[in-house]
CSV table of C-alpha atoms and ligand atoms in Angstrom, one decimal:
chain,number,residue,atom,x,y,z
U,240,MET,CA,0.0,0.0,0.0
U,241,ALA,CA,1.3,3.5,-0.8
U,242,GLN,CA,1.3,5.8,2.2
U,243,SER,CA,-1.5,8.4,2.1
U,244,TYR,CA,-0.4,11.6,0.6
U,245,VAL,CA,-3.6,12.9,-0.9
U,246,MET,CA,-3.9,16.7,-1.5
U,247,ILE,CA,-6.3,18.9,0.5
U,248,GLY,CA,-9.8,18.2,-0.9
U,249,GLY,CA,-12.8,20.4,-1.4
U,250,GLU,CA,-12.7,23.9,-3.0
U,251,GLY,CA,-12.0,26.0,0.1
U,252,PRO,CA,-9.2,28.6,0.4
U,253,LEU,CA,-6.6,25.9,1.5
U,254,SER,CA,-7.7,23.3,-1.0
U,255,TYR,CA,-5.5,21.8,-3.7
U,256,ALA,CA,-8.1,22.9,-6.2
U,257,LYS,CA,-7.5,26.6,-5.2
U,258,ASN,CA,-3.7,26.2,-4.9
U,259,SER,CA,-2.6,24.3,-7.9
U,260,SER,CA,-2.3,26.9,-10.7
U,261,TYR,CA,1.5,26.3,-10.4
U,262,GLN,CA,0.9,22.7,-11.5
U,263,GLY,CA,-1.8,23.8,-14.0
U,264,GLY,CA,0.8,25.8,-15.9
U,265,VAL,CA,2.3,22.6,-17.0
U,266,VAL,CA,-0.7,21.6,-19.1
U,267,ASP,CA,-0.3,24.8,-21.2
U,268,VAL,CA,3.4,24.1,-21.8
U,269,ALA,CA,3.0,20.4,-22.5
U,270,LYS,CA,-0.1,21.0,-24.7
U,271,PRO,CA,1.6,21.6,-28.1
U,272,ILE,CA,4.0,18.8,-27.4
U,273,ILE,CA,1.3,16.3,-26.5
U,274,GLU,CA,-0.9,17.4,-29.5
U,275,GLU,CA,2.1,16.9,-31.9
U,276,ALA,CA,2.8,13.5,-30.3
U,277,ILE,CA,-0.8,12.4,-30.8
U,278,LYS,CA,-0.7,13.5,-34.4
U,279,GLN,CA,2.7,11.9,-35.2
U,280,LYS,CA,2.9,8.9,-32.9
U,281,LEU,CA,-0.7,7.6,-32.3
U,282,ASP,CA,-1.1,5.2,-35.1
U,283,ILE,CA,-4.9,4.9,-35.6
U,284,ASN,CA,-4.6,2.2,-38.2
U,285,GLU,CA,-2.4,0.1,-35.9
U,286,LEU,CA,-4.9,0.6,-33.0
U,287,CYS,CA,-7.8,-0.3,-35.3
U,288,SER,CA,-6.1,-3.3,-36.8
U,289,ASN,CA,-9.1,-5.5,-35.7
U,290,GLY,CA,-11.6,-3.3,-37.5
U,291,LEU,CA,-13.6,-0.5,-36.1
U,292,MET,CA,-12.8,1.0,-32.7
U,293,ASN,CA,-15.9,1.8,-30.7
U,294,ASN,CA,-14.3,2.8,-27.3
U,295,PHE,CA,-11.1,4.7,-26.7
U,296,TRP,CA,-9.8,4.3,-23.1
U,297,ILE,CA,-7.7,7.1,-21.5
U,298,ALA,CA,-6.5,7.2,-17.9
U,299,ASP,CA,-5.0,10.0,-15.8
U,300,PHE,CA,-2.9,8.6,-12.9
U,301,GLY,CA,-2.8,10.8,-9.8
U,302,CYS,CA,-5.5,13.3,-10.9
U,303,SER,CA,-6.4,14.7,-7.4
U,304,THR,CA,-9.6,16.7,-7.5
U,305,GLY,CA,-9.3,17.1,-11.2
U,306,HIS,CA,-9.1,20.8,-11.9
U,307,ASN,CA,-5.9,20.5,-13.9
U,308,SER,CA,-6.8,17.0,-15.2
U,309,PHE,CA,-9.9,18.3,-16.9
U,310,LEU,CA,-7.9,20.7,-19.0
U,311,ALA,CA,-5.5,17.9,-20.0
U,312,MET,CA,-8.3,15.4,-20.8
U,313,GLN,CA,-10.1,18.0,-22.9
U,314,MET,CA,-7.0,18.7,-24.9
U,315,ILE,CA,-6.1,15.0,-25.3
U,316,THR,CA,-9.6,13.8,-26.4
U,317,ARG,CA,-9.9,16.7,-28.8
U,318,ALA,CA,-6.5,15.9,-30.4
U,319,ILE,CA,-7.3,12.2,-30.7
U,320,GLY,CA,-10.7,12.9,-32.2
U,321,GLU,CA,-9.1,15.1,-34.8
U,322,ASN,CA,-6.6,12.4,-35.6
U,323,PHE,CA,-9.4,9.9,-36.1
U,324,GLN,CA,-11.3,12.4,-38.3
U,325,SER,CA,-8.3,13.0,-40.5
U,326,ILE,CA,-7.3,9.4,-40.9
U,327,ARG,CA,-10.7,7.8,-41.0
U,328,SER,CA,-13.9,9.9,-40.8
U,329,VAL,CA,-16.1,11.7,-38.3
U,330,SER,CA,-18.4,8.8,-38.0
U,331,GLN,CA,-15.5,6.6,-36.9
U,332,ILE,CA,-14.5,8.8,-33.9
U,333,PRO,CA,-14.8,6.4,-31.0
U,334,ASP,CA,-16.5,7.1,-27.6
U,335,PHE,CA,-14.0,8.4,-25.1
U,336,TYR,CA,-13.9,6.9,-21.6
U,337,VAL,CA,-11.6,8.7,-19.1
U,338,PHE,CA,-10.5,6.9,-16.0
U,339,PHE,CA,-9.6,9.4,-13.2
U,340,ASN,CA,-7.2,7.6,-10.9
U,341,ASP,CA,-6.0,8.6,-7.5
U,342,GLN,CA,-5.5,7.0,-4.1
U,343,VAL,CA,-8.7,5.7,-2.3
U,344,THR,CA,-8.7,8.6,0.2
U,345,ASN,CA,-8.7,11.2,-2.6
U,346,ASP,CA,-11.6,13.6,-2.7
U,347,PHE,CA,-13.4,12.1,-5.7
U,348,ASN,CA,-16.7,13.8,-4.8
U,349,THR,CA,-15.2,17.2,-5.6
U,350,LEU,CA,-13.8,15.8,-8.8
U,351,PHE,CA,-17.2,14.4,-10.0
U,352,ARG,CA,-19.0,17.6,-8.9
U,353,SER,CA,-16.6,19.7,-10.9
U,354,LEU,CA,-16.6,17.8,-14.2
U,355,PRO,CA,-16.9,20.3,-17.1
U,356,PRO,CA,-20.5,19.9,-18.5
U,357,GLU,CA,-19.3,20.4,-22.0
U,358,ARG,CA,-16.8,17.5,-22.0
U,359,HIS,CA,-16.8,14.9,-24.8
U,360,TYR,CA,-15.9,11.9,-22.8
U,361,ARG,CA,-17.5,9.7,-20.1
U,362,ALA,CA,-15.8,9.9,-16.7
U,363,ILE,CA,-15.0,7.0,-14.5
U,364,GLY,CA,-13.4,7.0,-11.1
U,365,LEU,CA,-10.4,4.6,-10.7
U,366,PRO,CA,-9.3,4.6,-7.0
U,367,GLY,CA,-6.2,2.7,-6.1
U,368,ASP,CA,-2.4,2.7,-5.9
U,369,TYR,CA,-1.0,3.3,-9.4
U,370,HIS,CA,2.0,1.2,-8.7
U,371,ARG,CA,-0.3,-1.8,-9.3
U,372,CYS,CA,-2.4,-2.9,-12.2
U,373,LEU,CA,-5.8,-1.2,-12.0
U,374,LEU,CA,-7.3,-1.9,-15.4
U,375,PRO,CA,-7.8,-5.0,-17.5
U,376,LYS,CA,-4.9,-6.3,-19.5
U,377,ALA,CA,-4.3,-4.6,-22.9
U,378,SER,CA,-7.3,-2.3,-22.5
U,379,LEU,CA,-5.8,1.2,-22.3
U,380,HIS,CA,-5.0,3.3,-25.3
U,381,PHE,CA,-3.6,6.5,-23.7
U,382,ALA,CA,-2.1,6.9,-20.3
U,383,TYR,CA,-1.3,10.4,-18.8
U,384,SER,CA,0.1,11.6,-15.5
U,385,SER,CA,1.1,15.1,-14.4
U,386,TRP,CA,2.8,16.2,-11.2
U,387,ALA,CA,2.4,12.9,-9.5
U,388,LEU,CA,5.3,10.6,-10.2
U,389,HIS,CA,7.9,12.4,-8.1
U,390,TRP,CA,6.0,11.1,-5.0
U,391,LEU,CA,7.5,7.9,-3.7
U,392,SER,CA,5.3,5.1,-2.4
U,393,GLN,CA,7.2,5.4,0.9
U,394,VAL,CA,10.2,7.0,2.5
U,395,PRO,CA,13.2,4.7,1.9
U,396,LYS,CA,13.4,2.5,5.0
U,397,ALA,CA,17.2,3.0,5.5
U,398,VAL,CA,16.7,6.7,5.8
U,399,GLU,CA,14.6,6.2,8.9
U,400,ASP,CA,16.7,3.5,10.5
U,401,PRO,CA,19.1,4.8,13.2
U,402,ASN,CA,21.3,1.7,12.6
U,403,SER,CA,21.7,2.4,8.9
U,404,PRO,CA,24.5,4.5,7.3
U,405,ALA,CA,21.7,6.2,5.4
U,406,TRP,CA,19.9,7.4,8.5
U,407,ASN,CA,19.0,11.0,7.7
U,408,LYS,CA,19.1,12.5,11.2
U,409,GLY,CA,18.7,16.2,11.4
U,410,ARG,CA,17.2,16.6,7.9
U,411,VAL,CA,13.8,16.0,6.3
U,412,HIS,CA,14.9,15.4,2.7
U,413,TYR,CA,17.9,14.3,0.7
U,414,SER,CA,18.9,17.9,-0.4
U,415,GLY,CA,22.4,18.5,1.0
U,416,ALA,CA,22.4,15.1,2.7
U,417,ARG,CA,25.1,12.3,2.6
U,418,GLN,CA,25.5,10.2,-0.5
U,419,GLU,CA,24.0,7.2,1.3
U,420,VAL,CA,20.8,9.1,1.8
U,421,VAL,CA,20.6,10.2,-1.8
U,422,ASP,CA,21.3,6.6,-3.0
U,423,ALA,CA,18.5,5.3,-0.8
U,424,TYR,CA,16.1,7.8,-2.3
U,425,SER,CA,17.3,7.0,-5.8
U,426,SER,CA,16.8,3.2,-5.4
U,427,GLN,CA,13.3,3.7,-3.9
U,428,TYR,CA,12.5,5.9,-6.9
U,429,ALA,CA,13.8,3.2,-9.3
U,430,LYS,CA,11.6,0.6,-7.6
U,431,ASP,CA,8.4,2.8,-7.6
U,432,MET,CA,8.8,4.1,-11.2
U,433,GLY,CA,9.6,0.5,-12.3
U,434,ALA,CA,6.4,-0.7,-10.7
U,435,PHE,CA,4.4,2.1,-12.3
U,436,LEU,CA,5.8,1.3,-15.7
U,437,GLU,CA,5.3,-2.4,-15.3
U,438,ALA,CA,1.7,-2.0,-14.3
U,439,ARG,CA,1.0,0.3,-17.3
U,440,ALA,CA,2.8,-2.1,-19.6
U,441,GLN,CA,0.2,-4.7,-18.6
U,442,GLU,CA,-2.7,-2.3,-19.2
U,443,LEU,CA,-1.7,-0.5,-22.4
U,444,VAL,CA,-2.5,-2.0,-25.8
U,445,SER,CA,0.3,-2.5,-28.2
U,446,GLY,CA,0.9,0.9,-29.9
U,447,GLY,CA,-0.7,2.8,-27.0
U,448,LEU,CA,0.9,6.0,-25.8
U,449,MET,CA,1.9,7.3,-22.4
U,450,ALA,CA,2.6,11.0,-21.7
U,451,LEU,CA,4.2,11.8,-18.3
U,452,VAL,CA,5.1,15.1,-16.9
U,453,PHE,CA,6.6,15.7,-13.4
U,454,PRO,CA,9.1,17.8,-11.7
U,455,GLY,CA,12.7,16.6,-12.0
U,456,ALA,CA,16.2,17.8,-11.8
U,457,ILE,CA,19.1,18.6,-14.1
U,458,PRO,CA,22.5,17.0,-13.9
U,459,THR,CA,25.2,19.1,-12.3
U,460,SER,CA,27.7,18.4,-15.0
U,461,VAL,CA,27.7,17.0,-18.5
U,462,GLU,CA,30.6,14.7,-17.6
U,463,ASN,CA,28.7,13.1,-14.9
U,464,PRO,CA,25.0,12.9,-15.9
U,465,ASN,CA,24.3,10.8,-12.8
U,466,THR,CA,24.7,13.6,-10.3
U,467,SER,CA,21.6,15.7,-10.0
U,468,TYR,CA,20.9,19.2,-8.8
U,469,SER,CA,17.6,20.9,-8.3
U,470,ASP,CA,16.4,23.9,-6.4
U,471,VAL,CA,13.1,22.2,-5.6
U,472,PRO,CA,14.3,20.1,-2.7
U,473,SER,CA,15.6,23.2,-0.9
U,474,GLU,CA,12.0,24.2,-0.4
U,475,THR,CA,11.5,21.1,1.7
U,476,ALA,CA,14.8,22.0,3.5
U,477,LEU,CA,13.2,25.4,4.3
U,478,ILE,CA,10.2,23.6,5.8
U,479,GLY,CA,12.6,21.4,7.7
U,480,SER,CA,14.4,24.5,9.1
U,481,CYS,CA,11.0,25.8,10.4
U,482,LEU,CA,10.5,22.5,12.1
U,483,MET,CA,13.9,22.7,13.7
U,484,ASP,CA,13.1,26.3,15.0
U,485,MET,CA,9.9,24.8,16.5
U,486,ALA,CA,11.9,22.1,18.2
U,487,LYS,CA,14.2,24.7,19.8
U,488,LYS,CA,11.0,26.3,21.2
U,489,GLY,CA,9.8,22.9,22.5
U,490,ARG,CA,6.8,23.0,20.1
U,491,VAL,CA,7.8,19.7,18.5
U,492,SER,CA,10.4,17.0,19.6
U,493,GLN,CA,13.7,16.6,17.8
U,494,ALA,CA,13.1,12.8,17.7
U,495,LYS,CA,9.9,13.4,15.8
U,496,ILE,CA,11.7,15.5,13.2
U,497,ASP,CA,14.6,12.9,13.0
U,498,SER,CA,12.0,10.3,12.1
U,499,PHE,CA,10.3,12.4,9.4
U,500,ASN,CA,11.3,12.6,5.7
U,501,PHE,CA,9.6,13.8,2.6
U,502,PRO,CA,8.7,10.9,0.3
U,503,ILE,CA,9.6,12.8,-2.9
U,504,TYR,CA,12.3,12.3,-5.4
U,505,PHE,CA,13.4,14.5,-8.4
U,506,THR,CA,14.8,12.3,-11.0
U,507,PHE,CA,16.8,13.4,-14.0
U,508,PRO,CA,16.6,12.2,-17.6
U,509,GLU,CA,19.5,9.7,-17.7
U,510,GLU,CA,18.3,8.0,-14.5
U,511,LEU,CA,14.7,7.9,-15.8
U,512,LYS,CA,15.8,6.5,-19.2
U,513,ALA,CA,17.6,3.6,-17.4
U,514,VAL,CA,14.5,2.7,-15.5
U,515,ILE,CA,12.3,2.8,-18.6
U,516,GLU,CA,14.8,0.7,-20.6
U,517,ARG,CA,14.9,-1.9,-17.9
U,518,THR,CA,11.2,-2.7,-18.4
U,519,GLY,CA,11.8,-3.5,-22.1
U,520,SER,CA,8.2,-2.7,-22.8
U,521,TYR,CA,8.4,0.8,-24.3
U,522,ASN,CA,9.9,2.8,-27.1
U,523,ILE,CA,11.0,6.2,-25.8
U,524,GLU,CA,9.6,8.6,-28.3
U,525,ARG,CA,10.5,11.8,-26.5
U,526,ILE,CA,12.3,12.7,-23.3
U,527,GLU,CA,13.1,16.2,-22.4
U,528,THR,CA,13.2,18.8,-19.7
U,529,LEU,CA,10.8,21.8,-19.8
U,530,ASP,CA,11.4,25.1,-18.1
U,531,ASN,CA,9.0,25.1,-15.1
U,532,PRO,CA,6.1,27.2,-16.3
U,533,GLY,CA,4.6,27.6,-12.9
U,534,LYS,CA,7.4,29.5,-11.3
U,535,HIS,CA,6.0,32.9,-12.1
U,536,THR,CA,2.9,32.2,-10.1
U,537,LEU,CA,4.5,31.7,-6.7
U,538,THR,CA,6.2,35.0,-6.1
U,539,ASN,CA,4.1,35.8,-3.1
U,540,ALA,CA,5.1,34.2,0.3
U,541,ASN,CA,1.5,33.4,1.4
U,542,ALA,CA,0.6,31.9,-2.0
U,543,ARG,CA,3.8,29.8,-1.9
U,544,ALA,CA,3.0,28.6,1.7
U,545,SER,CA,-0.6,27.7,0.7
U,546,PHE,CA,0.8,25.8,-2.3
U,547,TYR,CA,3.0,23.6,-0.2
U,548,ARG,CA,0.4,23.3,2.5
U,549,ALA,CA,-2.2,22.0,0.0
U,550,ALA,CA,0.3,19.3,-1.0
U,551,PHE,CA,2.0,18.4,2.3
U,552,GLU,CA,-0.6,19.0,5.0
U,553,GLY,CA,-1.9,15.4,5.0
U,554,LEU,CA,1.6,14.0,5.2
U,555,LEU,CA,2.7,16.4,8.0
U,556,ILE,CA,-0.5,15.9,10.1
U,557,ASP,CA,0.0,12.1,9.8
U,558,HIS,CA,3.4,12.4,11.5
U,559,PHE,CA,3.2,15.5,13.7
U,560,GLY,CA,-0.5,15.9,14.4
U,561,CYS,CA,-2.6,18.9,13.4
U,562,GLU,CA,-1.7,21.2,16.2
U,563,ILE,CA,1.6,22.4,14.6
U,564,ILE,CA,0.3,23.0,11.0
U,565,ASP,CA,-0.8,26.6,11.2
U,566,GLU,CA,2.3,27.7,13.1
U,567,LEU,CA,4.6,25.7,10.7
U,568,PHE,CA,3.2,27.3,7.6
U,569,ASP,CA,3.1,30.8,9.2
U,570,ARG,CA,6.8,30.4,10.0
U,571,TYR,CA,7.5,29.2,6.5
U,572,ALA,CA,5.7,32.2,5.0
U,573,HIS,CA,7.7,34.5,7.3
U,574,LYS,CA,11.0,32.8,6.3
U,575,LEU,CA,10.1,33.3,2.6
U,576,GLU,CA,9.3,37.0,3.2
U,577,ALA,CA,12.6,37.4,4.9
U,578,SER,CA,14.5,36.0,1.9
U,579,PRO,CA,13.0,37.6,-1.3
U,580,ALA,CA,15.8,35.9,-3.4
U,581,VAL,CA,14.0,32.6,-2.8
U,582,LEU,CA,10.8,34.0,-4.1
U,583,HIS,CA,12.3,35.5,-7.3
U,584,PRO,CA,11.3,33.5,-10.3
U,585,ASP,CA,14.7,33.9,-11.9
U,586,ASN,CA,16.2,31.9,-9.0
U,587,ASP,CA,13.8,29.0,-9.4
U,588,LYS,CA,15.8,26.5,-11.3
U,589,SER,CA,13.3,23.7,-11.1
U,590,VAL,CA,12.5,21.8,-14.3
U,591,MET,CA,9.7,19.6,-15.5
U,592,ILE,CA,10.5,16.3,-17.2
U,593,PHE,CA,8.3,15.3,-20.1
U,594,VAL,CA,8.4,11.8,-21.5
U,595,LEU,CA,6.4,10.2,-24.2
U,596,LEU,CA,6.4,6.4,-24.4
U,597,LYS,CA,4.9,4.0,-26.9
U,598,ARG,CA,4.0,0.4,-25.8
U,599,ILE,CA,5.8,-2.0,-27.9
Y,201,SAM,C1,0.3,17.1,-6.9
Y,201,SAM,S1,-1.1,16.1,-7.1
Y,201,SAM,C2,-1.2,16.3,-8.9
Y,201,SAM,C3,-2.7,16.4,-9.3
Y,201,SAM,C4,-2.9,16.6,-10.8
Y,201,SAM,N1,-2.4,15.6,-11.6
Y,201,SAM,C5,-2.3,18.0,-11.2
Y,201,SAM,O1,-1.6,18.0,-12.2
Y,201,SAM,O2,-2.7,19.0,-10.6
Y,201,SAM,C6,-0.4,14.4,-7.0
Y,201,SAM,C7,-1.5,13.4,-6.9
Y,201,SAM,O3,-0.9,12.1,-7.1
Y,201,SAM,C8,-1.6,11.2,-6.2
Y,201,SAM,N2,-0.8,10.0,-5.9
Y,201,SAM,C9,0.4,10.0,-5.3
Y,201,SAM,N3,0.8,8.7,-5.1
Y,201,SAM,C10,-0.2,7.9,-5.7
Y,201,SAM,C11,-0.3,6.5,-5.9
Y,201,SAM,N4,0.6,5.7,-5.5
Y,201,SAM,N5,-1.5,6.1,-6.6
Y,201,SAM,C12,-2.4,7.0,-7.0
Y,201,SAM,N6,-2.3,8.3,-6.9
Y,201,SAM,C13,-1.2,8.8,-6.2
Y,201,SAM,C14,-1.8,12.1,-4.9
Y,201,SAM,O4,-2.9,11.5,-4.1
Y,201,SAM,C15,-2.2,13.4,-5.6
Y,201,SAM,O5,-3.5,13.6,-5.7
C-alpha cells in the first residue's frame, strides 16, 4: 500500500483545487508537445487493426480533485478525435472513456462535482495505488500523468533507520544530505517508477501511448549525468528548518523530526531513461526537460506557503499531528518573506521532465 499523501480536498481557500495553478501551468506548456505527439505517434490504423474501434480508453494517474486534469483530458480527447477524423472519418471517432485515478482517500466527490459539463468523454473513477495494475490487460489506449510521479510510495526504510549508514538524522529530505541518503532515495524511486511502468505495460494496448510530466532535476555536469541538482528540494529543507526552529522552542520534539522525511524524489533524464529501458516494454519517443512554467505564479510568500500546505498538509498531520500545522506554515511564509531571493522566479531552477512512451 502506498502511504496516504492525498492533497487537501474540497474547494476552500486551502484546498489543492484553489492552490494548484502552479501545476496547471504545465498543461499549457505540454499542450503543443502532446498534440504533436498524438498526431505523429498515435497510429490509428495500428490501433484499429481488428476493424472499427468503438471505445477509446484514457487514464489520468494521480488526478487529485481534477481541476488540472480536466484541461488535459479536454486537450487529449480533442487531439485524438481530430486524428481519427483526418485518418478515418467523423463517423469513426470512438466514444472516449476517461478513468480518473488517485488514491482511495482522494476527494473524488469534488472531482465528479466539478466535471466540465461540455466534455466529450465519459468519466469513471479509478481509485487505487497506481504502482499496481488497475485496469484489464491490454485495454488502455492512452495513459497520462502530471505532477504525481515524483511522489514515492514510501520514505526509503534505510533513511529512517538509526542503525543504517543512510539514517537522515537532522534533515527532512535528501537535499544536501550524505550520498548514502541520496542513494536510498534514488533506489526507492527506481523501484516505484519501475512498478508504475510495469503496471501500465500490462494495461496498455500495443501501440498505446503514455505521456508523463513531473518535476525533475538537471545533472550538475555534462561529464557526470548521474549527479543531480535541483532547487526544488531546498523548499523542503526550508520547511525542515521551520520544524527545527519549532523544536528549539519545544513545540515539537527533535526525535519526531529525525523520524520524518519527505517521500519525494526528483529524477533526471538519464536516470529515468535507465528505469524505462529496464522494463523492455516501451519505445522512448521523447524525453526532455521543460522550463518550469509555474514558477512565475508563486512569487508571493503566502501563495507559496498555501501551495506547499495543500500538497503536504496530510503527510505532516499524519506524522506531527494537526496542532503544529498553522504555526509551521506561518513560520514558513515569514521565512520566505525574509528571503526575497528565494521568491524571485529567476532563482527558481526547477525543471519539468516530459516523457512520451509507446507500448511495444
Ligand atoms: C500534486 S497532485 C497532482 C494532481 C494533478 N495531476 C495535477 O496536475 O494537478 C499528485 C497526486 O498524485 C496522487 N498520488 C500519489 N501517489 C499515488 C499513488 N501511489 N497512486 C495513485 N495516486 C497517487 C496524490 O494523491 C495526488 O492527488
